[in-house]
Short mmCIF file of C-alpha atoms in Angstrom, two decimals:
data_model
loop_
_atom_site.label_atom_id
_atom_site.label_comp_id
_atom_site.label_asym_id
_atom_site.label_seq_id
_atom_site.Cartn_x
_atom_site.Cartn_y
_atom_site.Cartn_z
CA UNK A 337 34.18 -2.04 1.96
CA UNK A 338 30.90 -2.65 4.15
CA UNK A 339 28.05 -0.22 5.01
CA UNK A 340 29.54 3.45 3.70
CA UNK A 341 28.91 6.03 6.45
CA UNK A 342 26.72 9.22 5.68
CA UNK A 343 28.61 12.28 4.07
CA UNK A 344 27.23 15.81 3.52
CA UNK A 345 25.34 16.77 0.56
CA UNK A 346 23.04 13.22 -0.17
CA UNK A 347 20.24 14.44 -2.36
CA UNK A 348 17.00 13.83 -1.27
CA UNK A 349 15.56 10.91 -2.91
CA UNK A 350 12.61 12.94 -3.86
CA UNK A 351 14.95 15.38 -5.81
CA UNK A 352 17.51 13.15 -6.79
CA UNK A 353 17.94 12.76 -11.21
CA UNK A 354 19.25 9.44 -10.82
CA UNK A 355 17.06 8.09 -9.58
CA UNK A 356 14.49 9.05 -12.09
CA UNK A 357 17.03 6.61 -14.55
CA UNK A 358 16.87 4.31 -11.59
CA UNK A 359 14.37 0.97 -10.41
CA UNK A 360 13.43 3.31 -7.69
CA UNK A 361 11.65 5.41 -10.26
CA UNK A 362 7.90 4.56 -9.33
CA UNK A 363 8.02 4.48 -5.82
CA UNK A 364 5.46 6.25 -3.55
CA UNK A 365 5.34 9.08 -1.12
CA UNK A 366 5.85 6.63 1.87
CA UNK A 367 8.36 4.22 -0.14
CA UNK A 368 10.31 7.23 -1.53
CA UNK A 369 10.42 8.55 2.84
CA UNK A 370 12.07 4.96 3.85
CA UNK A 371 14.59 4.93 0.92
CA UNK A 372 15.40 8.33 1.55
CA UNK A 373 16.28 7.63 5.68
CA UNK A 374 17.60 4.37 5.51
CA UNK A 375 19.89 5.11 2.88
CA UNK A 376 23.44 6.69 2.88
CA UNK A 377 26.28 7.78 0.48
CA UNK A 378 29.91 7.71 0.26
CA UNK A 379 32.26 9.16 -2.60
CA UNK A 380 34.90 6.96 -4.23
CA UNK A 381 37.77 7.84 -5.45
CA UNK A 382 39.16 6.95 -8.98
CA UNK A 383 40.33 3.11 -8.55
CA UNK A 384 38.79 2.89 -5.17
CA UNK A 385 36.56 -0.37 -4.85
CA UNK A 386 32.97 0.05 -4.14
CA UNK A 387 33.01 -3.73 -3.27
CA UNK A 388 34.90 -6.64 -3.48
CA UNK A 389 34.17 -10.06 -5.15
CA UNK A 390 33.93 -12.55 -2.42
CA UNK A 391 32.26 -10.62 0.29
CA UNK A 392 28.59 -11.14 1.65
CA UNK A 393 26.57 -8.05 0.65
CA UNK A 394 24.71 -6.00 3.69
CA UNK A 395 22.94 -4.15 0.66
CA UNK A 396 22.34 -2.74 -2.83
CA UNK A 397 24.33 0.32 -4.25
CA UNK A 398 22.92 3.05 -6.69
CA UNK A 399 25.25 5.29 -8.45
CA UNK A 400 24.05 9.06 -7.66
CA UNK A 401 26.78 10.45 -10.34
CA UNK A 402 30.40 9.06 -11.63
CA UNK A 403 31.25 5.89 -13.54
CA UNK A 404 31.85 2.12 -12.26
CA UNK A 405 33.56 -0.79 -13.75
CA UNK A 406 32.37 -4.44 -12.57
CA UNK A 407 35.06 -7.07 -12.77
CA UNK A 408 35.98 -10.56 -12.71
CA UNK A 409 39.16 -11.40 -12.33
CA UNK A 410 39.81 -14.67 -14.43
CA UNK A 411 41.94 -17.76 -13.79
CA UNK A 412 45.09 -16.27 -15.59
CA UNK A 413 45.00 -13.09 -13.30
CA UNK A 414 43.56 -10.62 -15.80
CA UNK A 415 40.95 -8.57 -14.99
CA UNK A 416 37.70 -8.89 -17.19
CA UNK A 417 34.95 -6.01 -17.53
CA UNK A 418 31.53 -7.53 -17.27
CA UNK A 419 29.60 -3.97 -16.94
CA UNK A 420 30.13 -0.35 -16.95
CA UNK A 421 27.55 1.66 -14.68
CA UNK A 422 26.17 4.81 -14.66
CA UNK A 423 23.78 7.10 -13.02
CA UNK A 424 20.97 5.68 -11.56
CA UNK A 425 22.66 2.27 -12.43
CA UNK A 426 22.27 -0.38 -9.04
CA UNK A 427 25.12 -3.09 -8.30
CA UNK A 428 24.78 -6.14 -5.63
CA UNK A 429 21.21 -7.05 -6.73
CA UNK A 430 22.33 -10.44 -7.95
CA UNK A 431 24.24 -11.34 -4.80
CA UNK A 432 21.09 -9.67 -2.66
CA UNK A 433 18.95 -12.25 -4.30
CA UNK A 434 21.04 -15.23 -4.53
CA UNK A 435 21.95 -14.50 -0.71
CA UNK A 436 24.95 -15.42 -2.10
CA UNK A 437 28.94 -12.91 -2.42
CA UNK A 438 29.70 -10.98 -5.13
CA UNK A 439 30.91 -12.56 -7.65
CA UNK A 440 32.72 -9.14 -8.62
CA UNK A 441 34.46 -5.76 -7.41
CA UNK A 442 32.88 -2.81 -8.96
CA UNK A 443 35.44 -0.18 -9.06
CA UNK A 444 35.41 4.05 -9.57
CA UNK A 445 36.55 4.77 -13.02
CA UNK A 446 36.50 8.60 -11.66
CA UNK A 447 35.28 10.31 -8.59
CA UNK A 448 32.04 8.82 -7.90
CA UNK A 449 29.42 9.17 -5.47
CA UNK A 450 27.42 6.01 -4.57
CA UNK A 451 24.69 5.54 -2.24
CA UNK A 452 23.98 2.76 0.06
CA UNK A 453 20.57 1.13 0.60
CA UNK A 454 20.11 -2.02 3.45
CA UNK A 455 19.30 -5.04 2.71
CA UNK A 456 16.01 -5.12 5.16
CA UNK A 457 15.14 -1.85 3.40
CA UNK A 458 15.33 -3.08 0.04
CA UNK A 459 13.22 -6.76 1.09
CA UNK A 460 10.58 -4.43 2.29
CA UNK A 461 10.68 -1.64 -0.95
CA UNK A 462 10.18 -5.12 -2.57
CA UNK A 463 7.27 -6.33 -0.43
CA UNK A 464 5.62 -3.42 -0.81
CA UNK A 465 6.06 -2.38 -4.23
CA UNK A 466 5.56 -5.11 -7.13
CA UNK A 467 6.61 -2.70 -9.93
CA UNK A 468 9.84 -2.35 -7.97
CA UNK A 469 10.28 -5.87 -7.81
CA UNK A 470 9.75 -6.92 -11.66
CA UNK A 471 11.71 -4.12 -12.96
CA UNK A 472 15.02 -5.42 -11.10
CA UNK A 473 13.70 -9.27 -12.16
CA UNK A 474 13.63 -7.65 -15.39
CA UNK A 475 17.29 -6.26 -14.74
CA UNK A 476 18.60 -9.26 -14.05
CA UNK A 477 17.10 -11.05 -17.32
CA UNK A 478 18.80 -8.26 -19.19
CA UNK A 479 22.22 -9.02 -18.22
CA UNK A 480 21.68 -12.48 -18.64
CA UNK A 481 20.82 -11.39 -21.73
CA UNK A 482 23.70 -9.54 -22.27
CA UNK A 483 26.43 -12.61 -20.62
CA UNK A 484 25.01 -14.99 -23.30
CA UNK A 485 25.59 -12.40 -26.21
CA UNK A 486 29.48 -11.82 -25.70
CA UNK A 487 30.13 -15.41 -25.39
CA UNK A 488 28.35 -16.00 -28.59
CA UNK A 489 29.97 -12.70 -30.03
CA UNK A 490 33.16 -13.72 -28.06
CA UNK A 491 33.73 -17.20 -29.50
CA UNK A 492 32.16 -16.51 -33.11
CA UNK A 493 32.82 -12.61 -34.27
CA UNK A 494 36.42 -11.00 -34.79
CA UNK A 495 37.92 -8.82 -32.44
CA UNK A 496 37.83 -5.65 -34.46
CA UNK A 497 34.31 -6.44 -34.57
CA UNK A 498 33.80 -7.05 -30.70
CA UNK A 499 35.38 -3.30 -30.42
CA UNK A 500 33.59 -1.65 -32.70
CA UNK A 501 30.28 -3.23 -30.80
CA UNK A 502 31.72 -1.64 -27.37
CA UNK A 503 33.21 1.64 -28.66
CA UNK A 504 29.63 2.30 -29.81
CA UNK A 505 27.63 0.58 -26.22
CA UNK A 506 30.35 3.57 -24.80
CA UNK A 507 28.63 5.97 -26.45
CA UNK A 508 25.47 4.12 -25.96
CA UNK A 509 25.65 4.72 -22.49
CA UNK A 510 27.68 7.80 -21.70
CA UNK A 511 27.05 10.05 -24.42
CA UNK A 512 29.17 12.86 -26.01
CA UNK A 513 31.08 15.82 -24.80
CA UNK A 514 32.72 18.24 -26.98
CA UNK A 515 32.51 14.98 -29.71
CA UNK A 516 34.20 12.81 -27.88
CA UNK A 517 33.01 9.93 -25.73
CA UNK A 518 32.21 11.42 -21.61
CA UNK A 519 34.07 8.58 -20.29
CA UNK A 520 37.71 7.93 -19.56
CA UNK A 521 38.99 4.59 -20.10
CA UNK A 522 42.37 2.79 -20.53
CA UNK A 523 43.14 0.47 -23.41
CA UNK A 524 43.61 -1.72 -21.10
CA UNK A 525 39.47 -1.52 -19.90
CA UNK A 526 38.23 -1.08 -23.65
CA UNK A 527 40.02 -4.22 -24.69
CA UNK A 528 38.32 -6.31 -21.62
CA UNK A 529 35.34 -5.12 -22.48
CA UNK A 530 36.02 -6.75 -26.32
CA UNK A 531 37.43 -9.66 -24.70
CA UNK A 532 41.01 -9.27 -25.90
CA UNK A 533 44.61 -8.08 -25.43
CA UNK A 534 45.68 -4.59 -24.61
CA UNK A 535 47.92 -5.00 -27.79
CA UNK A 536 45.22 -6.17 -29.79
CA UNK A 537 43.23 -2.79 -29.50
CA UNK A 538 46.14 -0.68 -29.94
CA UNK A 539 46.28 -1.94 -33.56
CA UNK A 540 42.97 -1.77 -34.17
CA UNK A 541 43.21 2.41 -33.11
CA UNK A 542 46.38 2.39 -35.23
CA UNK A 543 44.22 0.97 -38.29
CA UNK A 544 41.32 2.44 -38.08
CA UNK A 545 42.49 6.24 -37.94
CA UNK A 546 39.88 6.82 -40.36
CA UNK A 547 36.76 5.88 -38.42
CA UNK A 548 38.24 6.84 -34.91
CA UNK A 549 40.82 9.02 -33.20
CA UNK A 550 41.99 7.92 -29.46
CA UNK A 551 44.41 10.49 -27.79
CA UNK A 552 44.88 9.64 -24.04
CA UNK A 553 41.66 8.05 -22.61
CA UNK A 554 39.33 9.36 -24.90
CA UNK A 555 37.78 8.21 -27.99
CA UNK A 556 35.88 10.41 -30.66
CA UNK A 557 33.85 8.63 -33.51
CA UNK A 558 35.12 9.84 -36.82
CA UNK A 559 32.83 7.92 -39.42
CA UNK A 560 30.01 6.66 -37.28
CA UNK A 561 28.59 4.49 -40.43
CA UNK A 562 32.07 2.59 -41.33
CA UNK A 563 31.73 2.18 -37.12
CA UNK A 564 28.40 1.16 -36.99
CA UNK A 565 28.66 -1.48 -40.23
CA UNK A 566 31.90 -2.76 -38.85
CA UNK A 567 29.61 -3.53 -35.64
CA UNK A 568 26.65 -4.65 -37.59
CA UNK A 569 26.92 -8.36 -36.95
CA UNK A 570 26.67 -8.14 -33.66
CA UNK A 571 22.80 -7.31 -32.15
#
């Protein structure tokens, strides 16, 4: 993967709406300048890795626009979701900090353009800016967050559950379009993301007809309460 080389039409920092969602949100006049040269952007096409688990990191990624899955790949050869990212979302902050590879590949879930900020350009954002450091501290604490929950929810919840809980962080974080969930994703993704079988979530769209309706790679919320009480046990 390595350092992405420049392609036409990067926003300006400045301008960019992303990064008003982004960690980058507060900085100055003069921090806002460095990010803004230093940086670059690539697209991605849909199943095209970003980066790949093992590699060193030469610096952190912000999505500009498009949709990202971050993976594990675990000992039996399946592939595990451990986030979905957005706009303004970063990835390689953990490795960046650790000095330390990714532990993941972060993949295009559709045609997504990504932009590419140095590691030297980051330390010094960092250096400079305290707000900029404690918000991705705080970032980090999140997912950690997040990591202990679906092993609790994993080992102590049922599955039907564990979907309902990440049909509804889809919608969560991507919203509605024409009432249907604005992101694409296989079976295959939304039962990693429950931690269970492909076949396993096929039943559950077959049973619960009622409360949702799946055709292709999108899913529209029928009954959001049933949904949302079916979720309930899981914060």
């Amino acid at each position: 993967m390595g350092h992405p080389e420049n392609i036409p039409l990067c926003a300006d920092c400045a301008s960019c709406k992303s990064r008003i969602k982004s960690v980058f949100s507060q900085l100055n006049g003069r921090e806002l300048a460095s990010l803004n040269t230093s940086k670059s952007c690539q697209t991605y096409k849909k199943g095209e890795h970003i980066f790949l688990g093992g590699n060193y990191p030469k610096g952190l990624y912000c999505v500009q626009s498009g949709k990202i899955k971050v993976t594990q790949e675990g000992a039996d050869g399946k592939e595990q979701i451990l986030h979905l990212i957005g706009n303004g979302n970063i990835m390689g902050h953990r490795a960046i900090l650790s000095e330390d590879v990714f532990s993941c590949t972060a993949t295009a879930m559709e045609p997504s353009k990504v932009c590419f900020i140095p590691k030297q350009t980051l330390d010094a954002l960092m250096e400079s800016n305290g707000r900029l450091t404690l918000r991705i501290a705080r970032l980090l604490a999140e997912e950690l967050k997040e990591a202990e929950l679906k092993i609790t929810h994993t080992a102590q919840h049922p599955v039907k559950d564990r979907l309902a809980k990440s049909i509804l962080q889809l919608q969560d974080q991507y919203g509605t379009v024409a009432g249907a969930i604005n992101v694409n994703i296989r079976r295959e993704d939304l039962a990693s993301l429950a931690g269970t079988a492909r076949e396993t979530a096929t039943r559950f769209e077959m049973h619960e007809k009622n409360i949702l309706k799946i055709e292709g790679r999108k899913i529209a919320i029928i009954d959001m309460d049933k949904l949302q009480a079916m979720a309930g046990g899981l914060s």
